[in-house]
Coordinates of N, CA, C and O in Angstrom, one line a residue:
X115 N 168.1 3.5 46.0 CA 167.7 4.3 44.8 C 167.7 5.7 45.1 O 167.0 6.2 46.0
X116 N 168.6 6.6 44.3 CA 168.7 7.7 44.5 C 167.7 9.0 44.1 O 168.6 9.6 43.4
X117 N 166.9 9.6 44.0 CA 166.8 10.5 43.4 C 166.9 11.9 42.9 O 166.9 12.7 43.9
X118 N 167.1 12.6 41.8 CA 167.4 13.5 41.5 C 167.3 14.9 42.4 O 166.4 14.7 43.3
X119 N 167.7 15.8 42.4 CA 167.4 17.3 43.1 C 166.4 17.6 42.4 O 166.1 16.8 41.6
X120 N 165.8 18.3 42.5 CA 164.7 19.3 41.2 C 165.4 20.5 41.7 O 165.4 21.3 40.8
X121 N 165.9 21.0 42.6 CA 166.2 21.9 43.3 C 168.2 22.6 43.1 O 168.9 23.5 43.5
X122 N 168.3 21.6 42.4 CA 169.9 21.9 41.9 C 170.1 22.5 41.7 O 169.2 23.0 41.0
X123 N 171.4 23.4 41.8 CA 172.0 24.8 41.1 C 172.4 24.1 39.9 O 173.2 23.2 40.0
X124 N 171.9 24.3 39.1 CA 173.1 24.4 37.3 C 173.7 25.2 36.9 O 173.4 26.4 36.6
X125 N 174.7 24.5 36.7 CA 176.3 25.4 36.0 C 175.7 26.2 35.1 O 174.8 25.8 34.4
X126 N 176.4 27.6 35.1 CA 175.6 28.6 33.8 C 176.5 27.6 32.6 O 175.7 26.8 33.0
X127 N 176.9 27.2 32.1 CA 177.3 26.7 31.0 C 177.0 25.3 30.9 O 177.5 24.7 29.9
X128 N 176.2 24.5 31.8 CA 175.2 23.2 31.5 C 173.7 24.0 31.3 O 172.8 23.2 31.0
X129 N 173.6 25.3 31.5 CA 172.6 25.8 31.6 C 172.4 26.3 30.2 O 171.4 25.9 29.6
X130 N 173.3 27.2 29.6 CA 173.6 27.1 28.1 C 173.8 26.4 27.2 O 173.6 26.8 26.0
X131 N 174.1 25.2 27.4 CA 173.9 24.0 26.6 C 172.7 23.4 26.3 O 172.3 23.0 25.2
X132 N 171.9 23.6 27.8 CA 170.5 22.8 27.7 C 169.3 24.2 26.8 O 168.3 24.1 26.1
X133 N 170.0 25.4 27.1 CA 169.1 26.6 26.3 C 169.2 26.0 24.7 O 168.4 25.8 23.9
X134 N 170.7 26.0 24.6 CA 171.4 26.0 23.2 C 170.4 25.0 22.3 O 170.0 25.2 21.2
X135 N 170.0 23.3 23.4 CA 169.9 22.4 22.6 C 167.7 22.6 22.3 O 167.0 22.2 21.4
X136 N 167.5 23.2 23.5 CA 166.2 23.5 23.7 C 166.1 24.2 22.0 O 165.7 23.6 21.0
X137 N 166.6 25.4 22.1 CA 166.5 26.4 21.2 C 166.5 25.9 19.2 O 165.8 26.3 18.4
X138 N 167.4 25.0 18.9 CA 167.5 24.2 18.3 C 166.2 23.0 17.8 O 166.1 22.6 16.6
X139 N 165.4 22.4 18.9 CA 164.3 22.0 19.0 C 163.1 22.5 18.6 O 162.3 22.1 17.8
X140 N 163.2 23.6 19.5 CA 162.2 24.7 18.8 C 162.2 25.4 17.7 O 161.2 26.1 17.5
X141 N 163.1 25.5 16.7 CA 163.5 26.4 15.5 C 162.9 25.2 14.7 O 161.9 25.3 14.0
X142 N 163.6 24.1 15.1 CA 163.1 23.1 14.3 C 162.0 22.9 14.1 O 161.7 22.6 13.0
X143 N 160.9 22.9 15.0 CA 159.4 22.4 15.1 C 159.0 23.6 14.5 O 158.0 23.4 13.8
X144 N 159.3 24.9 14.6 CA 158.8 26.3 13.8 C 158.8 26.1 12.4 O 157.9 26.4 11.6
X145 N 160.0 25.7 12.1 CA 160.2 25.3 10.2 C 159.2 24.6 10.2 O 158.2 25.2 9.7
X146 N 158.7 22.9 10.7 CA 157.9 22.0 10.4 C 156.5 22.5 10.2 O 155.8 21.9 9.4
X147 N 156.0 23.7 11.0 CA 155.0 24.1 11.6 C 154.8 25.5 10.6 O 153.7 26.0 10.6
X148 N 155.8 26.1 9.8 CA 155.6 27.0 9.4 C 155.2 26.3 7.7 O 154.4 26.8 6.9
X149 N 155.8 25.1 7.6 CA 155.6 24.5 6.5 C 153.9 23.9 6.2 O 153.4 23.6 5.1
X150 N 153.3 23.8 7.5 CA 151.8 23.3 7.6 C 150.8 24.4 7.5 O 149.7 24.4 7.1
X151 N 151.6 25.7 8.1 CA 150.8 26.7 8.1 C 150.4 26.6 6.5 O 149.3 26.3 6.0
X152 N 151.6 27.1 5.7 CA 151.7 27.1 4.2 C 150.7 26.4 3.3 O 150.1 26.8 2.4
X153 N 150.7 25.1 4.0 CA 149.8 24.3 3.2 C 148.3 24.8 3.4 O 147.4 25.0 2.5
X154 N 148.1 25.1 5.1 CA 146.5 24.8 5.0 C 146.0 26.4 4.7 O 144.8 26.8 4.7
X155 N 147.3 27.4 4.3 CA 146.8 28.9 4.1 C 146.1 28.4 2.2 O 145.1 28.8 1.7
X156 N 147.2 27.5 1.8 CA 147.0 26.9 0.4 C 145.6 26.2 0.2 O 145.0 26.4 -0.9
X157 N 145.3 25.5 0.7 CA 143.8 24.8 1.2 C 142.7 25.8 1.3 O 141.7 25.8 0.6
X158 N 143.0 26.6 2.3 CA 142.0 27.4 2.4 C 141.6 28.6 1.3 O 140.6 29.2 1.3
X159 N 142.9 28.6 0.4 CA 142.9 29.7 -0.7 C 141.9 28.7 -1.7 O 140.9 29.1 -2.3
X160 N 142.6 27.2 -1.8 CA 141.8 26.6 -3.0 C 140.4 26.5 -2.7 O 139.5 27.0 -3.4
X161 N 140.1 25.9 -1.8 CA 138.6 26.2 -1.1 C 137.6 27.7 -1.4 O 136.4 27.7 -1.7
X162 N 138.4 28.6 -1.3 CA 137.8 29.6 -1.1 C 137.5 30.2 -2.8 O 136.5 30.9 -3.1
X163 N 138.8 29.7 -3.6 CA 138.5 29.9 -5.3 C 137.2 28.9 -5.7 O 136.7 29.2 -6.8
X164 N 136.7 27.9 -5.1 CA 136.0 27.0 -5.4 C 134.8 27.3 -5.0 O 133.8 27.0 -5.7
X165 N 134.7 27.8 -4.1 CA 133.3 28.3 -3.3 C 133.3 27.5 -2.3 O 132.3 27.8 -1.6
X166 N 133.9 26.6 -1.9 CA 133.8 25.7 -0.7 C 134.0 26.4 0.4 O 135.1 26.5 0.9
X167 N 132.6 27.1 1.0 CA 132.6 27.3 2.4 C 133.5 26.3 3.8 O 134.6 26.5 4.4
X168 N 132.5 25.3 3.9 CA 132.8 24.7 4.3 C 134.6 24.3 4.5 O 135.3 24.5 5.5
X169 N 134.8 23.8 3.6 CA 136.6 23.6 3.3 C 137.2 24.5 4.0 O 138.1 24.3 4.9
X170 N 136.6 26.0 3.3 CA 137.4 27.1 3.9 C 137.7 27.3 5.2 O 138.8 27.7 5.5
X171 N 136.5 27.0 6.1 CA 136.2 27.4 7.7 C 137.1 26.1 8.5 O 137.5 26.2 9.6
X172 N 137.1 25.1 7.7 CA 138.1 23.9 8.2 C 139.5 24.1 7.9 O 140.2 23.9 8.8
X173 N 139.9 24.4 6.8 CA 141.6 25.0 6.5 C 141.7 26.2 7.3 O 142.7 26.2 8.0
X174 N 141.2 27.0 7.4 CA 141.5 28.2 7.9 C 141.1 28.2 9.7 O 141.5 29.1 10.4
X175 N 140.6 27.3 10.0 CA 140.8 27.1 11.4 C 142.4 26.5 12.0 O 143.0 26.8 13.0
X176 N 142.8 25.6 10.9 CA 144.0 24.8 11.2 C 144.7 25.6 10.6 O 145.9 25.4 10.8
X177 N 144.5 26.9 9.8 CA 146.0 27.9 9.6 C 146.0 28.7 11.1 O 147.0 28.7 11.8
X178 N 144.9 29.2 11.7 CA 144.8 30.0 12.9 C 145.2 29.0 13.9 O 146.3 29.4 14.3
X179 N 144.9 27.8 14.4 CA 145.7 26.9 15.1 C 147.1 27.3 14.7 O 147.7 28.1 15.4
X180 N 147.7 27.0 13.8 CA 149.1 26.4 13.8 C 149.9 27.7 13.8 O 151.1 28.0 14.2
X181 N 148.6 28.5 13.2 CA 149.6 30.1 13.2 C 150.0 30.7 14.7 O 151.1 31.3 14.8
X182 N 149.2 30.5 15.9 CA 149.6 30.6 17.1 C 150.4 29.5 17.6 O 150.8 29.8 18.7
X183 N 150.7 28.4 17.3 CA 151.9 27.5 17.6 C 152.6 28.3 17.2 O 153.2 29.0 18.0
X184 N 152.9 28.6 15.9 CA 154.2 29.1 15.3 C 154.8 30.3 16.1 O 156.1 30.5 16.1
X185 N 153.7 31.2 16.8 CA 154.2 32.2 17.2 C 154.5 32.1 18.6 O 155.2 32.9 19.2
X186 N 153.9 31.1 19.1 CA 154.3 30.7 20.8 C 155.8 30.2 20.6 O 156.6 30.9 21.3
X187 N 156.2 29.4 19.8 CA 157.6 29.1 19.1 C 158.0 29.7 19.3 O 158.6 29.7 20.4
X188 N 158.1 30.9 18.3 CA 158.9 31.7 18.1 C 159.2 33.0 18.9 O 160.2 33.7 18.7
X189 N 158.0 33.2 20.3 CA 158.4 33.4 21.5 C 159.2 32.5 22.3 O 160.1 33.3 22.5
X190 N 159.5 31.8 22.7 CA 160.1 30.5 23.2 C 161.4 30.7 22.6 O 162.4 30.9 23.3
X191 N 161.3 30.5 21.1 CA 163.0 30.6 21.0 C 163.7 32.4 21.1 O 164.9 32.8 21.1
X192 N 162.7 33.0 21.3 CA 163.4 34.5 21.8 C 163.8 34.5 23.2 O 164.6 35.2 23.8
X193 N 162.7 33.6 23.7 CA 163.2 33.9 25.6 C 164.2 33.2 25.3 O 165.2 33.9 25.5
X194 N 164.5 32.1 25.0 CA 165.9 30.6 25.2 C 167.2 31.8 24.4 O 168.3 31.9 24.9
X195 N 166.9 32.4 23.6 CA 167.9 33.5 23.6 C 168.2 34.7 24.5 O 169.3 35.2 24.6
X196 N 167.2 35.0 25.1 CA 167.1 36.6 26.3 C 168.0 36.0 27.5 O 168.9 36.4 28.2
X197 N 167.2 34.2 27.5 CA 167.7 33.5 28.5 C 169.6 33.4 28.9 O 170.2 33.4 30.0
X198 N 170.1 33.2 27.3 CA 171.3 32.9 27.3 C 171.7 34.3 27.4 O 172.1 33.5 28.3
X199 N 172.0 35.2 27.4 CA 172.3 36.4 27.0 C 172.1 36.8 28.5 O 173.0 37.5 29.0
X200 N 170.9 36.4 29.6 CA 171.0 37.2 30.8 C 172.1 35.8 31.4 O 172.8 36.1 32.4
X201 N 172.2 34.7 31.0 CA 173.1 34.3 31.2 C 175.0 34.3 31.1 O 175.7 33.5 31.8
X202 N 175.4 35.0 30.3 CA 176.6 35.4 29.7 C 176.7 37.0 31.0 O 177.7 37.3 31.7
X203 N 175.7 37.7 30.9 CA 175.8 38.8 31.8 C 175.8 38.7 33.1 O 176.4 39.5 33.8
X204 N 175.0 37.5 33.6 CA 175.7 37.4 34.6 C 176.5 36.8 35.2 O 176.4 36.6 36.5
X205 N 177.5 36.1 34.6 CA 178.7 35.9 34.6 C 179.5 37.1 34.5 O 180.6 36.9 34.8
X206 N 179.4 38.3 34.2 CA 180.2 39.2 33.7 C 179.6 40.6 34.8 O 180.1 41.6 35.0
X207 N 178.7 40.3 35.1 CA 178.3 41.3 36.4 C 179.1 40.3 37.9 O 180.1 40.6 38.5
X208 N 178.5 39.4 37.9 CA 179.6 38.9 39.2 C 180.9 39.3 39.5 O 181.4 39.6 40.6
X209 N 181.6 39.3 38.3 CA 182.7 40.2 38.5 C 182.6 41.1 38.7 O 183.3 41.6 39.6
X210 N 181.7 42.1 37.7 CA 181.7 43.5 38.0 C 181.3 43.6 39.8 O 181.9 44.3 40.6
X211 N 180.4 42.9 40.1 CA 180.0 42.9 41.5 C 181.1 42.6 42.3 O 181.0 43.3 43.4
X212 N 182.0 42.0 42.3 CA 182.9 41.6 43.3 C 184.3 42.7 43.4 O 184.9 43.2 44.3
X213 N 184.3 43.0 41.9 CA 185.7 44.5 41.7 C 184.6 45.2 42.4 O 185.0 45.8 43.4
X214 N 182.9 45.5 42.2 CA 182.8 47.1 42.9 C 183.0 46.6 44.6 O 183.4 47.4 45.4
X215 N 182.8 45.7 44.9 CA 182.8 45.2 45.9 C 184.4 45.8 46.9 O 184.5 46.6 47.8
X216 N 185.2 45.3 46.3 CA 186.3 45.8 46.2 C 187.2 47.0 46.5 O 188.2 47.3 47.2
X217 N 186.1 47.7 45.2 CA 186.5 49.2 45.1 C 185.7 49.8 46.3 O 186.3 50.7 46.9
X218 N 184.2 49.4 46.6 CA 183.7 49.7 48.2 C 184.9 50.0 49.5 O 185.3 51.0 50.2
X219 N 185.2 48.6 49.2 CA 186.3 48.5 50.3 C 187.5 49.8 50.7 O 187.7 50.4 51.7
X220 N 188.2 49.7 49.4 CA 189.1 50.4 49.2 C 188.7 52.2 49.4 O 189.4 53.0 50.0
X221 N 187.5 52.4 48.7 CA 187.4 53.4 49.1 C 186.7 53.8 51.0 O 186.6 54.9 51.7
X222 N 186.4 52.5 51.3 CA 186.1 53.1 53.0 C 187.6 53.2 53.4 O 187.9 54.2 54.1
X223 N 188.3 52.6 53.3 CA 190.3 52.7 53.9 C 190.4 54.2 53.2 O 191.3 54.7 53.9
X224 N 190.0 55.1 52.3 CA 190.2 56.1 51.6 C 189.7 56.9 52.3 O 190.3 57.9 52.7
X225 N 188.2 56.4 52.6 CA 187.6 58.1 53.4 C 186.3 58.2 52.2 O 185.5 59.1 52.5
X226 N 186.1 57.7 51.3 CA 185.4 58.0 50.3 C 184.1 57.7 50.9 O 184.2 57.1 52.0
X227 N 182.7 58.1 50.3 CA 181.3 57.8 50.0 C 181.1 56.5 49.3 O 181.4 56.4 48.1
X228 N 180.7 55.6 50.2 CA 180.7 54.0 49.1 C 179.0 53.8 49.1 O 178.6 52.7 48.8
X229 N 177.9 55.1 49.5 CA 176.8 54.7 48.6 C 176.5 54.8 47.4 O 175.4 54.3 47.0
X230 N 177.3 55.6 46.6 CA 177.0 55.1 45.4 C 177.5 54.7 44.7 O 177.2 55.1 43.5
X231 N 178.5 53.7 44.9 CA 178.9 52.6 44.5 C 177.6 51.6 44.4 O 177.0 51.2 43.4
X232 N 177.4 51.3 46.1 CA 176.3 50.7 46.5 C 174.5 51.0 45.9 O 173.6 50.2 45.8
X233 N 174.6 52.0 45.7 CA 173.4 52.0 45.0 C 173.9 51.8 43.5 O 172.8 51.6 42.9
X234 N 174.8 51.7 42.8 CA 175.0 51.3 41.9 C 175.0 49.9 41.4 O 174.6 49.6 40.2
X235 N 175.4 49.0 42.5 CA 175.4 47.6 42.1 C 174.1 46.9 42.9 O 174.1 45.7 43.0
X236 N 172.9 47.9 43.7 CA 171.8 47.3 43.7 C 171.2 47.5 42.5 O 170.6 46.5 41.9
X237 N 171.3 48.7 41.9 CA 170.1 49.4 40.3 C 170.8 48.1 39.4 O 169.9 47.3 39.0
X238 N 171.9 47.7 39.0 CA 172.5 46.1 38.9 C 171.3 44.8 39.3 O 170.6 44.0 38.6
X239 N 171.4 45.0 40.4 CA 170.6 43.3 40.8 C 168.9 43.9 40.2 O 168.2 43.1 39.5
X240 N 168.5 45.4 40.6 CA 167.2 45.4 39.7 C 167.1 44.9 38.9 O 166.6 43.9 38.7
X241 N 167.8 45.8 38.0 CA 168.4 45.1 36.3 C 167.8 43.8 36.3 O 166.7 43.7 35.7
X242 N 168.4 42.9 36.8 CA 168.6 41.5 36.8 C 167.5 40.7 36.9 O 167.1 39.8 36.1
X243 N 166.8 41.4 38.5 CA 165.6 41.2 38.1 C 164.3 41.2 37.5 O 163.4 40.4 37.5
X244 N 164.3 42.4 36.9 CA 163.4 43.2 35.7 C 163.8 42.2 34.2 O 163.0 42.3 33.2
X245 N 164.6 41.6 34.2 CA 165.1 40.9 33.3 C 164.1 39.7 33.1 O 163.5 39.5 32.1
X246 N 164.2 38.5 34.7 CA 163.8 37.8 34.9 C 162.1 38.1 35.0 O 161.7 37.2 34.3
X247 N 161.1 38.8 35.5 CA 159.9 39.6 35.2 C 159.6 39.7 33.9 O 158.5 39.3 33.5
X248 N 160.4 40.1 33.1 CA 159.8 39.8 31.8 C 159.8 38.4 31.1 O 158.9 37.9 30.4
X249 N 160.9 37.9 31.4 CA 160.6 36.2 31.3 C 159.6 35.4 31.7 O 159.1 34.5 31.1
X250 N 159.4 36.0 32.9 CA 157.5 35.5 33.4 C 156.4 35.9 32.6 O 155.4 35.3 32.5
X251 N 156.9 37.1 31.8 CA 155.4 37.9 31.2 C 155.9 37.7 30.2 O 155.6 38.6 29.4
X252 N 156.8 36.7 29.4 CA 156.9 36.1 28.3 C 156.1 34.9 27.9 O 155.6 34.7 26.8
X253 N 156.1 34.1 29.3 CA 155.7 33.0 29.5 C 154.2 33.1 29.6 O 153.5 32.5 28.7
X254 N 153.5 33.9 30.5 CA 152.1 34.6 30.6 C 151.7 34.5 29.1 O 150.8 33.8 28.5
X255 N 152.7 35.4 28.6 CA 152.2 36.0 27.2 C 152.1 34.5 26.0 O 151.3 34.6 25.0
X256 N 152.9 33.4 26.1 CA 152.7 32.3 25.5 C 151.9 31.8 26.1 O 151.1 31.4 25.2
X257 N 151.2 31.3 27.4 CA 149.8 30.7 27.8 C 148.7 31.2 26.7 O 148.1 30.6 25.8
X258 N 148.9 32.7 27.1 CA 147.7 33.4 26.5 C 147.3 33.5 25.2 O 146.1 33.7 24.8
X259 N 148.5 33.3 24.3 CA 148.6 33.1 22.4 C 147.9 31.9 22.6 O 146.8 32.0 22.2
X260 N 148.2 30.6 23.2 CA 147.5 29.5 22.9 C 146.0 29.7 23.3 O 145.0 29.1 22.9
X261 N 146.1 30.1 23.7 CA 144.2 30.0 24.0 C 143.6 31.4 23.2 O 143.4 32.4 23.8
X262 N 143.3 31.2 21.8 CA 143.0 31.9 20.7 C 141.9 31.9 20.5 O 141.6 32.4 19.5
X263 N 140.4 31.1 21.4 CA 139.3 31.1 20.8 C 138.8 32.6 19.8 O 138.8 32.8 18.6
X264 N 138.6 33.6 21.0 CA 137.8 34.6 20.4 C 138.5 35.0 18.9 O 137.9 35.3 17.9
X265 N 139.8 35.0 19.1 CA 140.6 35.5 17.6 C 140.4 34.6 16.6 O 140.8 34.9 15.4
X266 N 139.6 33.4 17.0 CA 139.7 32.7 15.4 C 139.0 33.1 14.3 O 139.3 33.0 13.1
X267 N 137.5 33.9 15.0 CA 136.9 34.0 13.6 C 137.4 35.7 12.9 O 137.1 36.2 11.9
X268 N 138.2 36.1 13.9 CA 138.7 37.5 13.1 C 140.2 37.5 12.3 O 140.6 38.2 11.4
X269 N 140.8 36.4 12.8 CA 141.5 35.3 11.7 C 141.3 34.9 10.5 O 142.0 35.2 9.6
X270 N 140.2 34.1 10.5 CA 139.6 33.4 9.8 C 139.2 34.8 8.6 O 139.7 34.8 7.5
X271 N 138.3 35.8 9.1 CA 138.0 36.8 8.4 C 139.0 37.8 7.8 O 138.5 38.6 7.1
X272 N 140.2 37.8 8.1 CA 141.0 38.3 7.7 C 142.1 37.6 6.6 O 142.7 38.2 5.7
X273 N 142.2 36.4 6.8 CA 142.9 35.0 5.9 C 141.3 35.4 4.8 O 141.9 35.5 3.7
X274 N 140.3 35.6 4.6 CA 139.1 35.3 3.8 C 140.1 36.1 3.2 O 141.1 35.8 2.4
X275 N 139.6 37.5 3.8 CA 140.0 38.9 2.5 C 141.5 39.0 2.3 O 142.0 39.7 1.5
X276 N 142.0 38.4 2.8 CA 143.6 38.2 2.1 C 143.5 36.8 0.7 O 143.6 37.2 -0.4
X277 N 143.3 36.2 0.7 CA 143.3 35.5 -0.5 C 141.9 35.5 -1.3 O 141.5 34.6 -2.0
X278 N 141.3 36.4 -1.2 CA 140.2 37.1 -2.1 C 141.0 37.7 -2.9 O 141.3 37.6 -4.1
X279 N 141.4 38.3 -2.3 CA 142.6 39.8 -3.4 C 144.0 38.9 -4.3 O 144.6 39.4 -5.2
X280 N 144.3 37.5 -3.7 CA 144.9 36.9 -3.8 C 144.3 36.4 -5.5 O 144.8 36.6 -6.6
X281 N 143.2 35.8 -5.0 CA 142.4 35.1 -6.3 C 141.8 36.1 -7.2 O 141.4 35.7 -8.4
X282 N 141.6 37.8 -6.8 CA 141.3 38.1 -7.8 C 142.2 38.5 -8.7 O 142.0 38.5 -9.9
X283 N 143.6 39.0 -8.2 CA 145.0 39.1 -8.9 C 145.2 38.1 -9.7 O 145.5 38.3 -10.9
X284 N 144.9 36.7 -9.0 CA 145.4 35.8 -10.2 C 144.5 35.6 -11.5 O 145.0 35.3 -12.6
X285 N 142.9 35.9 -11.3 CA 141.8 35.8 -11.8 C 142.4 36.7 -12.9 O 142.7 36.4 -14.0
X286 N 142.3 38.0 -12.2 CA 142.9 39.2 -13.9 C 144.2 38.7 -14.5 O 144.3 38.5 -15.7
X287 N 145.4 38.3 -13.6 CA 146.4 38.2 -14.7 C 146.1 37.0 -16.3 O 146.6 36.8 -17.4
X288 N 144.9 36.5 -15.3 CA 144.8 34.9 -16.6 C 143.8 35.7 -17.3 O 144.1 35.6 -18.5
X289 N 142.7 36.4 -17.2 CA 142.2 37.4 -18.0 C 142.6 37.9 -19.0 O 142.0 37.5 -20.0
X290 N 143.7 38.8 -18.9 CA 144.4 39.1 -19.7 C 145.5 38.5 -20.5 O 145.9 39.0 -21.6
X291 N 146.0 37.3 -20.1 CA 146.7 36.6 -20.6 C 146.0 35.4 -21.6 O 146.7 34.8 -22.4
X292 N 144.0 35.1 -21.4 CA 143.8 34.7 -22.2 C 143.2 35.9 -23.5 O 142.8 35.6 -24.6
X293 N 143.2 36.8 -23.2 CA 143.2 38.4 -24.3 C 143.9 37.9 -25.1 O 143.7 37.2 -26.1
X294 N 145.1 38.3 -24.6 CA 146.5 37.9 -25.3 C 146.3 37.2 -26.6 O 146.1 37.6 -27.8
X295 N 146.6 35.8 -25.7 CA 146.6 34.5 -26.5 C 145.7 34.8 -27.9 O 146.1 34.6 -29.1
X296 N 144.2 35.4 -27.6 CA 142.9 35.2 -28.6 C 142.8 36.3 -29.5 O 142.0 36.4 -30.4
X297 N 144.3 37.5 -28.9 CA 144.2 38.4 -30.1 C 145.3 37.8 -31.1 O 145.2 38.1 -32.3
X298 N 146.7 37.0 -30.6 CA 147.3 36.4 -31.4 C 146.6 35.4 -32.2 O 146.9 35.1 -33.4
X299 N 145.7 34.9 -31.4 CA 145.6 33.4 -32.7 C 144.5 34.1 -33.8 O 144.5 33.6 -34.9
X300 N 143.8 35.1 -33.5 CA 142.9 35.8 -34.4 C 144.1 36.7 -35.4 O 143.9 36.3 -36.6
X301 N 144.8 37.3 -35.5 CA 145.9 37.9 -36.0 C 146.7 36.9 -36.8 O 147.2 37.4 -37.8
X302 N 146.8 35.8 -36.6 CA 147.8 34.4 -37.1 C 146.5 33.8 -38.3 O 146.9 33.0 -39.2
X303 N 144.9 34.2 -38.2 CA 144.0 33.4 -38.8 C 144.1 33.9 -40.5 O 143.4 33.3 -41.3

């Protein structure tokens, strides 16, 4: 019985495939998840027209839940993109690396200065790694969205006064729209 590497090099283009299909997954569960949001912002709006405390503080905890899924998501599908992208470049730095490499050469047979070439194609491998560094503090930065305690009730208070203004807009437009109606049917009498 064999078992797998965990430690395998993968081909940058089995590596793009598996980003491509990841990425795809996640967009997907973002739609599903943006569609739940929708509802329970809806729940909490009807609750909140109703006077139902209670209701409210229960819908509006599951919009603040799902609202930081959605955004852990939607970090996730931006790294699986940063990802593929530091992947395409470095395929295209390798080469650059190997011509400066090259041109190193050519210029020691020349007589030339090949440090700064050479410091050129280390500020490169920085690059590369400052690249990967933020991928860590991407990842940091999605632990840390999920664990939302303290933000829920300034969520929660902020979803309040957003569909307060919501319900009182709708409250005047039917206001006046029952005006309307009661100065026509009095006019028609």
């Amino acid at each position: 019985m064999g078992f797998a590497n965990p430690f395998k090099k993968v081909s940058p283009d089995e590596l793009k495939t598996k980003l491509s299909m990841s990425e795809q997954r996640l967009t997907a569960r973002e739609k599903e998840l943006n569609k739940k949001r929708q509802q329970a912002r809806t729940q909490a709006k009807d609750a909140l027209s109703d006077g139902n405390d209670r209701e409210f503080r229960v819908a509006s905890r599951r919009y603040s839940m799902i609202d930081g899924q959605v955004n852990t998501i939607g970090s996730m599908v931006e790294m699986a993109q940063s990802m593929t992208d530091v992947i395409e470049m470095e395929s295209g730095l390798k080469e650059v690396v190997e011509i400066g490499a090259n041109l190193g050469k050519w210029q020691k047979q020349l007589g030339f200065d090949t440090t700064k070439l050479e410091g050129a194609i280390t500020n490169i491998r920085t690059s590369m790694e400052k690249v990967n560094t933020a991928t860590n503090l991407m990842t940091s930065s999605m632990d840390a969205a999920m664990n939302g305690g303290t933000e829920l009730s300034d969520m929660q208070d902020s979803l309040r006064s957003e569909l307060l203004a919501e319900l009182s807009t709708d409250t005047s437009s039917k206001d006046e729209l029952s005006k309307k109606i009661e100065s026509e049917m009095a006019e028609s009498e």
